[in-house]
Tab-separated table of C-alpha atoms in Angstrom:
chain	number	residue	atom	x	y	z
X	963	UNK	CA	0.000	0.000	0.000
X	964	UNK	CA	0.925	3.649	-0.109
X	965	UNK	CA	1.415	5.985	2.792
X	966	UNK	CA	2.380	8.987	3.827
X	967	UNK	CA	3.512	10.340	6.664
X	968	UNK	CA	3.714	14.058	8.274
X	969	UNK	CA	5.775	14.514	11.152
X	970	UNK	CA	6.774	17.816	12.129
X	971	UNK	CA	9.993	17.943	14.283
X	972	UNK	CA	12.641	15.884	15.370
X	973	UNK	CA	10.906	13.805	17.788
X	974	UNK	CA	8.481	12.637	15.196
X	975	UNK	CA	11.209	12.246	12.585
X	976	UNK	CA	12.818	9.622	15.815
X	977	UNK	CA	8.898	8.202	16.151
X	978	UNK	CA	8.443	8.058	12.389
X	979	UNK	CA	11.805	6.100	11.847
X	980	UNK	CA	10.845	3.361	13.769
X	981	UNK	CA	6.983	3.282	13.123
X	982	UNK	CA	8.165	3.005	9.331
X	983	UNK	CA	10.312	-0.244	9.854
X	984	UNK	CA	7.549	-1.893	11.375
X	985	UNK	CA	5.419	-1.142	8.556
X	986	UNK	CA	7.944	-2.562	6.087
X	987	UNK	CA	7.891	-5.597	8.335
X	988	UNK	CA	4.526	-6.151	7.838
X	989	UNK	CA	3.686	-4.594	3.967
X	990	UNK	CA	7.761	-5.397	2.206
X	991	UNK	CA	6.112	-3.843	-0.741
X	992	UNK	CA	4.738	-0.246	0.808
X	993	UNK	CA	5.421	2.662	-0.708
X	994	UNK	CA	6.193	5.598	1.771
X	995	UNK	CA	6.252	9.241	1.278
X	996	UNK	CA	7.107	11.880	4.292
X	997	UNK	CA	7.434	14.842	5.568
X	998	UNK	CA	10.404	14.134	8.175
X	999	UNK	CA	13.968	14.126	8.750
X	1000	UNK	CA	17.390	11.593	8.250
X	1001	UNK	CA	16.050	8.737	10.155
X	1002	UNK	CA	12.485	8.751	8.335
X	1003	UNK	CA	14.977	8.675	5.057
X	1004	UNK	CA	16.881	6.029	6.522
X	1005	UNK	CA	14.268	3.404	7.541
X	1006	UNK	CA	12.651	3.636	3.628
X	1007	UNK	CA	10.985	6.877	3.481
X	1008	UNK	CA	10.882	9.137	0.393
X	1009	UNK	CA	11.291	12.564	2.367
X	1010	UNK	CA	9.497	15.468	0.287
X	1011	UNK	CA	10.091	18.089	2.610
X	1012	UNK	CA	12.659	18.555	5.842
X	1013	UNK	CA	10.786	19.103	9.496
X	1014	UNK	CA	13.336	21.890	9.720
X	1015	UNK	CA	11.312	23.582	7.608
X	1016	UNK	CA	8.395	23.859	9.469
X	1017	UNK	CA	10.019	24.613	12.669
X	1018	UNK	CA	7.845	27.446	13.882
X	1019	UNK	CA	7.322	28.303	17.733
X	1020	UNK	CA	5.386	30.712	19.620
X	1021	UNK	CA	2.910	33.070	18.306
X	1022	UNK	CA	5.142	35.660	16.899
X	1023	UNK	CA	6.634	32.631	15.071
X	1024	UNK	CA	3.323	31.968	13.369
X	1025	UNK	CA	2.502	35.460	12.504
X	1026	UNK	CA	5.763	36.149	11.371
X	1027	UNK	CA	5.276	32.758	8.667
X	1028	UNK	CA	1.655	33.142	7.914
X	1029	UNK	CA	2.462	32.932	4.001
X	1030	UNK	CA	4.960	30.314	4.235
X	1031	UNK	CA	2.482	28.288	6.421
X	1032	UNK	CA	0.025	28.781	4.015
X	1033	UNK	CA	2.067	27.723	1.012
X	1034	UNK	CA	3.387	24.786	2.766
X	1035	UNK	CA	-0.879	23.767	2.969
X	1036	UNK	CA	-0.807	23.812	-0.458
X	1037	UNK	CA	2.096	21.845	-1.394
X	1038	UNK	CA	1.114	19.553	1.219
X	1039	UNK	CA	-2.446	19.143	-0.477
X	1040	UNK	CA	-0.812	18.963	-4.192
X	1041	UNK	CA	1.542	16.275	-3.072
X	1042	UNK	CA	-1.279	13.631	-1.051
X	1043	UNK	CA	-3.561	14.552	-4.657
X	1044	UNK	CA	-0.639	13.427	-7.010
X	1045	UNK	CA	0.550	10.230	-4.886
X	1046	UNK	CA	-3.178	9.224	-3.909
X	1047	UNK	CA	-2.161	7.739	-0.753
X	1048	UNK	CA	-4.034	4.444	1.218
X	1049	UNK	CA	-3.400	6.127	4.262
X	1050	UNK	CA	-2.405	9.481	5.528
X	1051	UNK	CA	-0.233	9.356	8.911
X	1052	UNK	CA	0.261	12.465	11.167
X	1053	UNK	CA	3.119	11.967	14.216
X	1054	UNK	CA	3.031	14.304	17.202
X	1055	UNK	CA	2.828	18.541	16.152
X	1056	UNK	CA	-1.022	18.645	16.708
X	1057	UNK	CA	-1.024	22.454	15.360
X	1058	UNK	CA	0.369	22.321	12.446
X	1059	UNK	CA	-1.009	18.736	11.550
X	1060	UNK	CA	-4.570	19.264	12.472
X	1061	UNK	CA	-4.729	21.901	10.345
X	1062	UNK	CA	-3.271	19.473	7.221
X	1063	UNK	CA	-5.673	16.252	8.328
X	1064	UNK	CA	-8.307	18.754	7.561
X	1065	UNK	CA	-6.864	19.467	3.990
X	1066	UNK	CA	-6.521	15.735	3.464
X	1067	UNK	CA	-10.003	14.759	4.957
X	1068	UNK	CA	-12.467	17.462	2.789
X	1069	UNK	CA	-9.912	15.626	-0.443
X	1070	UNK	CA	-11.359	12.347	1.083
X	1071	UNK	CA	-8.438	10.746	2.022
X	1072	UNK	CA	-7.870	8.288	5.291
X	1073	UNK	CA	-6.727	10.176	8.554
X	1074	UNK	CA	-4.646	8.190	11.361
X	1075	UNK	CA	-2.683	10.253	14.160
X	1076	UNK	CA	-0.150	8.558	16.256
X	1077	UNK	CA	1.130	10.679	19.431
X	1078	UNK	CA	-2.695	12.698	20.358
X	1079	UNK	CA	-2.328	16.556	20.692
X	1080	UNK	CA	-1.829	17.273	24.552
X	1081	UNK	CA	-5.135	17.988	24.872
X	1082	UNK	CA	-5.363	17.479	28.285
X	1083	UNK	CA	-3.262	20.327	28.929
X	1084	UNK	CA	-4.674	22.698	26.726
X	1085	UNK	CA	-6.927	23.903	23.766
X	1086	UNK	CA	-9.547	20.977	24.585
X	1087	UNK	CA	-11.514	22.685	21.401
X	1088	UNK	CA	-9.000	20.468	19.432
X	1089	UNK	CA	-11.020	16.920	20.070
X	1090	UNK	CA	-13.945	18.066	18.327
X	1091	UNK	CA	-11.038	18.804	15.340
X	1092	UNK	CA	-10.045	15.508	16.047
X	1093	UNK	CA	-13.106	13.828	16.060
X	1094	UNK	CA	-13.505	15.680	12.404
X	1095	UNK	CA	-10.583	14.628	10.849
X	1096	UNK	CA	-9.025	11.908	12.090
X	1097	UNK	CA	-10.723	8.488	11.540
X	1098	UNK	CA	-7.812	6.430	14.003
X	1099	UNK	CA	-5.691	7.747	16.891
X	1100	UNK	CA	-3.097	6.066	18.614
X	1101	UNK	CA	-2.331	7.623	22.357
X	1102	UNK	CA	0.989	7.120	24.044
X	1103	UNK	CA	0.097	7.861	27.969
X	1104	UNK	CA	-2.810	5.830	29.482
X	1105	UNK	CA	-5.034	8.155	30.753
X	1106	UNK	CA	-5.869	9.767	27.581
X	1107	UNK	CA	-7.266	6.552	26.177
X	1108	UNK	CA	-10.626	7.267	27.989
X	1109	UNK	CA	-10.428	11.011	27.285
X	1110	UNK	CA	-10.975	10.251	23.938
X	1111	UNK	CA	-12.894	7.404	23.933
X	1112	UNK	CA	-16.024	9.132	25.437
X	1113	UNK	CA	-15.978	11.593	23.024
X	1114	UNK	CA	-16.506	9.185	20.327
X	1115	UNK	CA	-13.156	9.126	18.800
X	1116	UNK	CA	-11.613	5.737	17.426
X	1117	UNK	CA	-8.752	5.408	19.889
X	1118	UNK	CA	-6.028	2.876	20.531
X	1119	UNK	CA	-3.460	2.998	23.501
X	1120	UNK	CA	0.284	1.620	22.237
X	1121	UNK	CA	2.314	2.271	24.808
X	1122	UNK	CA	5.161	5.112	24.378
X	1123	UNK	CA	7.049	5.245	21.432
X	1124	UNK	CA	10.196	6.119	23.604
X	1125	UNK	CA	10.606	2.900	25.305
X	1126	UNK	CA	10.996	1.617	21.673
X	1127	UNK	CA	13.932	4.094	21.103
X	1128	UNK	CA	15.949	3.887	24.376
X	1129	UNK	CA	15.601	0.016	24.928
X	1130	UNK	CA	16.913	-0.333	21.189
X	1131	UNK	CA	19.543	1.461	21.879
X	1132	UNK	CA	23.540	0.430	21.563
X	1133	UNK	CA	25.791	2.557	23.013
X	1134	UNK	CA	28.527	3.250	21.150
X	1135	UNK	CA	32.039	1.043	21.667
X	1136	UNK	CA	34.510	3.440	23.346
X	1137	UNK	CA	31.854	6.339	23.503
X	1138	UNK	CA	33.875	8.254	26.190
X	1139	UNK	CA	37.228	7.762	25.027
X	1140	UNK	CA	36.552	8.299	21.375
X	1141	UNK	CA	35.345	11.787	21.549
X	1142	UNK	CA	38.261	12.717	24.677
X	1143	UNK	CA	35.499	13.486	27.282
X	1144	UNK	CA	36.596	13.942	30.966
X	1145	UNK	CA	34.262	12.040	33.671
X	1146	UNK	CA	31.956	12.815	35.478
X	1147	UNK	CA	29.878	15.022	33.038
X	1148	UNK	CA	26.675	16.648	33.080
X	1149	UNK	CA	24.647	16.781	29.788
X	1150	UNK	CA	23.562	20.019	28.397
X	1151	UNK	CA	20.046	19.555	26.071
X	1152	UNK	CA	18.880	22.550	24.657
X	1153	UNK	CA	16.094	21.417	22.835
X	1154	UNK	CA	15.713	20.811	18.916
X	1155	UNK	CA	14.143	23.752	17.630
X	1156	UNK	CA	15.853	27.065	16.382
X	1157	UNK	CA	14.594	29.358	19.198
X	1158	UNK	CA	14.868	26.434	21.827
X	1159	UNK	CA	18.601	26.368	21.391
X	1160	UNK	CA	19.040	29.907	20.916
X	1161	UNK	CA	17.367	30.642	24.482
X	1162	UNK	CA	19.229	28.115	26.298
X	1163	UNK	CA	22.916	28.071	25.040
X	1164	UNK	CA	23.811	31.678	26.583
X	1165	UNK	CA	22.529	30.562	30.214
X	1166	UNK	CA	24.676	27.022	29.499
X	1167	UNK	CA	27.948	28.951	28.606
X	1168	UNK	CA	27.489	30.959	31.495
X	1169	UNK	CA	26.967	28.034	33.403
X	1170	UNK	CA	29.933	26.234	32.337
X	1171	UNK	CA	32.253	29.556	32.774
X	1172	UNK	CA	30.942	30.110	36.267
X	1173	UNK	CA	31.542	26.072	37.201
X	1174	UNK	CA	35.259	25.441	35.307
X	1175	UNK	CA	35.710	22.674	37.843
X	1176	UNK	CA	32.256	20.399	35.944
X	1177	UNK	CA	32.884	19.198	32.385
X	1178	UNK	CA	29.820	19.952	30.822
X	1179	UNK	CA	28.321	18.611	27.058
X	1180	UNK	CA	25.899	19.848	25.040
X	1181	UNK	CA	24.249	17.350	22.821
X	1182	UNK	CA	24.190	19.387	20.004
X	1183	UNK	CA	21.768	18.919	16.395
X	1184	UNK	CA	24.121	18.800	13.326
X	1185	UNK	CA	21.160	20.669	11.177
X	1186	UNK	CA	21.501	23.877	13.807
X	1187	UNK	CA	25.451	23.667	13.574
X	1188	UNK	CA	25.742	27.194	13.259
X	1189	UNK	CA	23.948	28.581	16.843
X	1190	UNK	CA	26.523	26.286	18.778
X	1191	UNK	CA	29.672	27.922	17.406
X	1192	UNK	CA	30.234	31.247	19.468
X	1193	UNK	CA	30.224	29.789	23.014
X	1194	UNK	CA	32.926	28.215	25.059
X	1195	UNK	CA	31.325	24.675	25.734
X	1196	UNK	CA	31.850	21.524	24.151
X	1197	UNK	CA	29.114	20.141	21.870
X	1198	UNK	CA	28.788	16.912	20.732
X	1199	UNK	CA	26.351	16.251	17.639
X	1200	UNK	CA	23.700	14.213	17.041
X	1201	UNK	CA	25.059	11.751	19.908
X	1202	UNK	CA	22.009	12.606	22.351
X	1203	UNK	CA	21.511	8.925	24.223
X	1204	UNK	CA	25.487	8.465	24.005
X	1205	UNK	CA	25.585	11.408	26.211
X	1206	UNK	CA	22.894	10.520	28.344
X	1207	UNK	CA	23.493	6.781	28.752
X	1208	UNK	CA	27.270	8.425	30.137
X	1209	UNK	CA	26.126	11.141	31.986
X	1210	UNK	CA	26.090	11.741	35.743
X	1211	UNK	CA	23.230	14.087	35.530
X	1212	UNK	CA	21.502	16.584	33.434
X	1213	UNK	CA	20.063	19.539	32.462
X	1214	UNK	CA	17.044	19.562	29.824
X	1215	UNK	CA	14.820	21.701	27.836
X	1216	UNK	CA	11.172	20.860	28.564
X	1217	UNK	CA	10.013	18.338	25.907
X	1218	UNK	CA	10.331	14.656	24.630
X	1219	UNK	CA	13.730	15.000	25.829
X	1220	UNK	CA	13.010	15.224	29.654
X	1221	UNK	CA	11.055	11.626	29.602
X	1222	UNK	CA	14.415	10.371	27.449
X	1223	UNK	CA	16.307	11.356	30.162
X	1224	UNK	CA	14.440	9.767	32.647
X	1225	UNK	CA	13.953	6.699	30.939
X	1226	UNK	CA	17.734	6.296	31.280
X	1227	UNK	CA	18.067	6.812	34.625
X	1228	UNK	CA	19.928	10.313	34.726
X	1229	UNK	CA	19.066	12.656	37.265
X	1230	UNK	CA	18.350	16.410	35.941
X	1231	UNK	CA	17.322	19.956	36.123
X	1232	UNK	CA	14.404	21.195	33.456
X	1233	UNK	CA	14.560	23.968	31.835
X	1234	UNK	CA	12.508	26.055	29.443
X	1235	UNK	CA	11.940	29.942	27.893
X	1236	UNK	CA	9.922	31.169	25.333
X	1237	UNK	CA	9.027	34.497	24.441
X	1238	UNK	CA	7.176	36.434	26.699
X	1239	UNK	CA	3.817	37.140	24.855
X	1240	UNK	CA	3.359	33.576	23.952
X	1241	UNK	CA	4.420	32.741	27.695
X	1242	UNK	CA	1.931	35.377	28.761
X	1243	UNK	CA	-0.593	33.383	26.717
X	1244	UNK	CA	0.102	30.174	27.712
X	1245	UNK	CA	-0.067	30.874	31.500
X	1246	UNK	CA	-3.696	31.745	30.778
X	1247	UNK	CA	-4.546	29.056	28.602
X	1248	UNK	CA	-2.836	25.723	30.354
X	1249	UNK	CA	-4.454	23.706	32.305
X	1250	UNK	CA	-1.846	21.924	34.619
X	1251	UNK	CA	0.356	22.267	37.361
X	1252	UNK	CA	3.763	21.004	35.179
X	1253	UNK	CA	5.744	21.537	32.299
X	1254	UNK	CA	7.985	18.523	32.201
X	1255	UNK	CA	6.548	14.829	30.844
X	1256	UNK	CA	7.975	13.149	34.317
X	1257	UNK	CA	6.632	15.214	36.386
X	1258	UNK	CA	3.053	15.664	34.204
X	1259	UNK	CA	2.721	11.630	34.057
X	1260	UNK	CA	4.039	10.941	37.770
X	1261	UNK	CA	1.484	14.188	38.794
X	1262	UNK	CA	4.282	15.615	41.294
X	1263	UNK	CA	7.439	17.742	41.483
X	1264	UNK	CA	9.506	14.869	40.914
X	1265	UNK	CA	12.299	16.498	39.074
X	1266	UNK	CA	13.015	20.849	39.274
X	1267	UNK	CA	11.398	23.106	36.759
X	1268	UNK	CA	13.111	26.193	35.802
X	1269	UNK	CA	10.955	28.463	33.537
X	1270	UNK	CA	11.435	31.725	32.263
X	1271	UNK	CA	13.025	34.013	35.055
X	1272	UNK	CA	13.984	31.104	36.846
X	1273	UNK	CA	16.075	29.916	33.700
X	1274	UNK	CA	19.132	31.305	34.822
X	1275	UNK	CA	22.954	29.852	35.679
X	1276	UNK	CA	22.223	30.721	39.622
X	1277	UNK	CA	19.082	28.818	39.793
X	1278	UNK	CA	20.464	26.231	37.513
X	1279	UNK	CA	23.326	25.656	40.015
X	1280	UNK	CA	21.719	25.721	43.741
X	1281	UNK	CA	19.918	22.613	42.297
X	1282	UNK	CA	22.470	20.990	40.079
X	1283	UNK	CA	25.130	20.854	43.078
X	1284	UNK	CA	22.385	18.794	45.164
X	1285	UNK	CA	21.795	16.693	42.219
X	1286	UNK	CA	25.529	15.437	41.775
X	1287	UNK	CA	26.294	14.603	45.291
X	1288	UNK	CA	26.116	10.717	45.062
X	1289	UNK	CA	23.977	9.998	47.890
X	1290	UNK	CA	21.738	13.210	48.572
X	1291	UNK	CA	18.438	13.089	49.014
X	1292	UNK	CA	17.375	14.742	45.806
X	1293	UNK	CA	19.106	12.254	43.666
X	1294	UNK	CA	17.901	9.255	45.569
X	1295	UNK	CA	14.638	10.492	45.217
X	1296	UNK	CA	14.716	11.486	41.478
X	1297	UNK	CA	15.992	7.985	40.848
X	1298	UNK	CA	12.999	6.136	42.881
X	1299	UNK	CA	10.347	8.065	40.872
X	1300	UNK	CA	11.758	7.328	37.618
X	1301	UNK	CA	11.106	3.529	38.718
X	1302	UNK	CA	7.630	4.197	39.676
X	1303	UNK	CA	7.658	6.536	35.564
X	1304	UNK	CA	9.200	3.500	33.714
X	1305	UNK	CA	5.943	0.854	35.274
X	1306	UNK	CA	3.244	4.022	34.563
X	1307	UNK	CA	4.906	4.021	30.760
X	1308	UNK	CA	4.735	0.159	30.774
X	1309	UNK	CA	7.166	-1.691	28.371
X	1310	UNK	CA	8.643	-1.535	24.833
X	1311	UNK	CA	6.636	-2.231	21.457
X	1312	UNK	CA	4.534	0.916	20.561
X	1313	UNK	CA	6.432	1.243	17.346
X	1314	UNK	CA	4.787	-2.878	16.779
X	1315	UNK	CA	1.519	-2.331	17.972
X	1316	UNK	CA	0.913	0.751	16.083
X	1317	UNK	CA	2.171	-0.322	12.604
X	1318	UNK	CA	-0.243	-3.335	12.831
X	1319	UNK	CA	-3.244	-0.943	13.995
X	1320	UNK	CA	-2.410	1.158	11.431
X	1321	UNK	CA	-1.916	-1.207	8.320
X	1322	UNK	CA	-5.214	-3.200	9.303
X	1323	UNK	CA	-7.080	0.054	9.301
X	1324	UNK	CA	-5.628	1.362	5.832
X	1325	UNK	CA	-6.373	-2.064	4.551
X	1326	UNK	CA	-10.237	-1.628	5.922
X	1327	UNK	CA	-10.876	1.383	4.549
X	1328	UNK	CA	-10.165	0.694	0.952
């Protein structure tokens, strides 16, 4: 069959990698188009356009791009017409990709969604977009299974797509002495969008001029090469879970990353800053008490926030200093509630379970 997939950022182009070699398992003969990144390439995707290029954040972003947004509809909506897909897949990036399952549903194409818009923590107007446009959804976190159930929306719980991705992984032979890094270490993640990384790699250098006796490493993204450049701090690229999987703790931009981090066992510090009028925005709009995936899922502080104001080296280091001190009570603690994270998540084989959903449904509705 023929597919095509639409994931927005790097996270989906990591979810989109491994959902597509699952599919091959199961249909050797598909034929996949996609919106992605290297790894989507790499597992037997045609990639049409790079998720760099829709790598918009904030409102300012999106009123600064309103006619590239709205060309990128269009080429999106010329491409699904010419390749007449089975199936149209969306990963993760509910704004952008409700906005094209609506394009693709009024053509009369079939709709699947794999990673459900955070709907629980705001914009709850989105499951009635949902329920419009998507005929499948596939939910990674338990509790939103019933969420969108009882609204009458076809919906499968998988597991979490990150369990795939860190269980899978091999660390590489002679990681630490390869690439002449000093131990103990703390990892440095600043994200994987443009403004993410430009927000946090100032308060990192700082850090790392302020503390000269910590090696710090940024995990740096090869396709942002140029915003790592200017600042004293070594930066390792596109070696994120070798860095982890080595580290002695952490400290992470709010995102996919945070629940990677946990899922390996490292202690760390979130961080996060946007700009302030989408902040300002936000604050009014969200509807929960955390920022971070652990702590969101476990429903407690269970590892330190540090957003906006509070993003600074100072803050960054009264908690870090606690965190690296073998046996103190904040790292013993961290470490217990990742436990209690990694049985809430439940075990590998999302990337399985969903293909199969997936595939049976394309082959359904032809």
């Amino acid at each position: 069959m023929k597919y095509f997939i639409l994931a927005g950022e790097k996270s989906g182009d990591l979810h989109g990698s491994n959902l597509i070699r699952e599919i091959v398992k199961i249909d050797p003969q598909a034929e996949i188009k996609a919106w992605g990144g290297e790894g989507m390439q790499e597992a037997g995707a045609e990639i049409l356009i790079h998720h760099k290029e829709l790598a918009i954040m904030g409102l300012l972003g999106v009123l600064q791009n309103i006619q590239r947004l709205k060309g990128l509809f269009t080429k999106f909506g010329s491409q699904i017409e010419a390749f007449q897909p089975d199936t149209i897949i969306f990963i993760d990036y509910g704004g952008f990709n409700l906005k094209a399952a609506r394009i693709a549903k009024i053509k009369g194409f079939h709709t699947q969604f794999y990673i459900a818009p955070k709907v629980w923590a705001w914009n709850k107007g989105r499951i009635e977009d949902i329920k419009k446009w998507i005929d499948e959804l596939y939910v990674i976190f338990p509790f939103e299974l019933n969420l969108f159930k009882e609204k009458g929306i076809r919906t499968h719980y998988v597991g979490n797509p990150l369990q795939d991705a860190v269980s899978e992984f091999s660390p590489a032979p002679n990681f630490v002495a390869n690439e002449n890094i000093n131990q103990p270490y703390i990892a440095l993640l600043a994200g994987s969008r443009k403004q993410e990384i430009k927000s946090a790699l100032p308060v990192f250098a700082q850090l790392a001029v302020e503390n000269p006796e910590i090696n710090f490493i940024v995990a740096g993204i090869s396709e942002w090469k140029e915003l790592y450049t200017n600042y004293p701090i070594q930066v390792l690229y596109d070696q994120t879970y070798d860095i982890l999987s080595h580290a002695h703790a952490a400290v992470v931009t709010s995102g996919t990353a945070t629940l990677e981090t946990a899922l390996f066992k490292i202690p760390q510090i979130v961080v996060y800053k946007t700009d302030w009028l989408f902040y300002s925005l936000a604050k009014l709009l969200v509807k929960i008490k955390f920022i971070s995936l652990v702590n969101i899922i476990l429903d407690k502080l269970a590892v330190p926030e540090l957003i906006q104001v509070h993003f600074t080296s100072q803050h960054i280091q009264l908690k870090l200093h606690k965190l690296m001190q073998e046996n103190s009570t904040e790292r013993q603690e961290q470490l217990a509630d990742y436990q209690k994270l990694a049985e809430l998540i439940g075990p590998a084989g999302a990337s399985n379970k969903t293909a199969n959903l997936i595939v049976q449904a394309a082959q359904s509705a032809k």
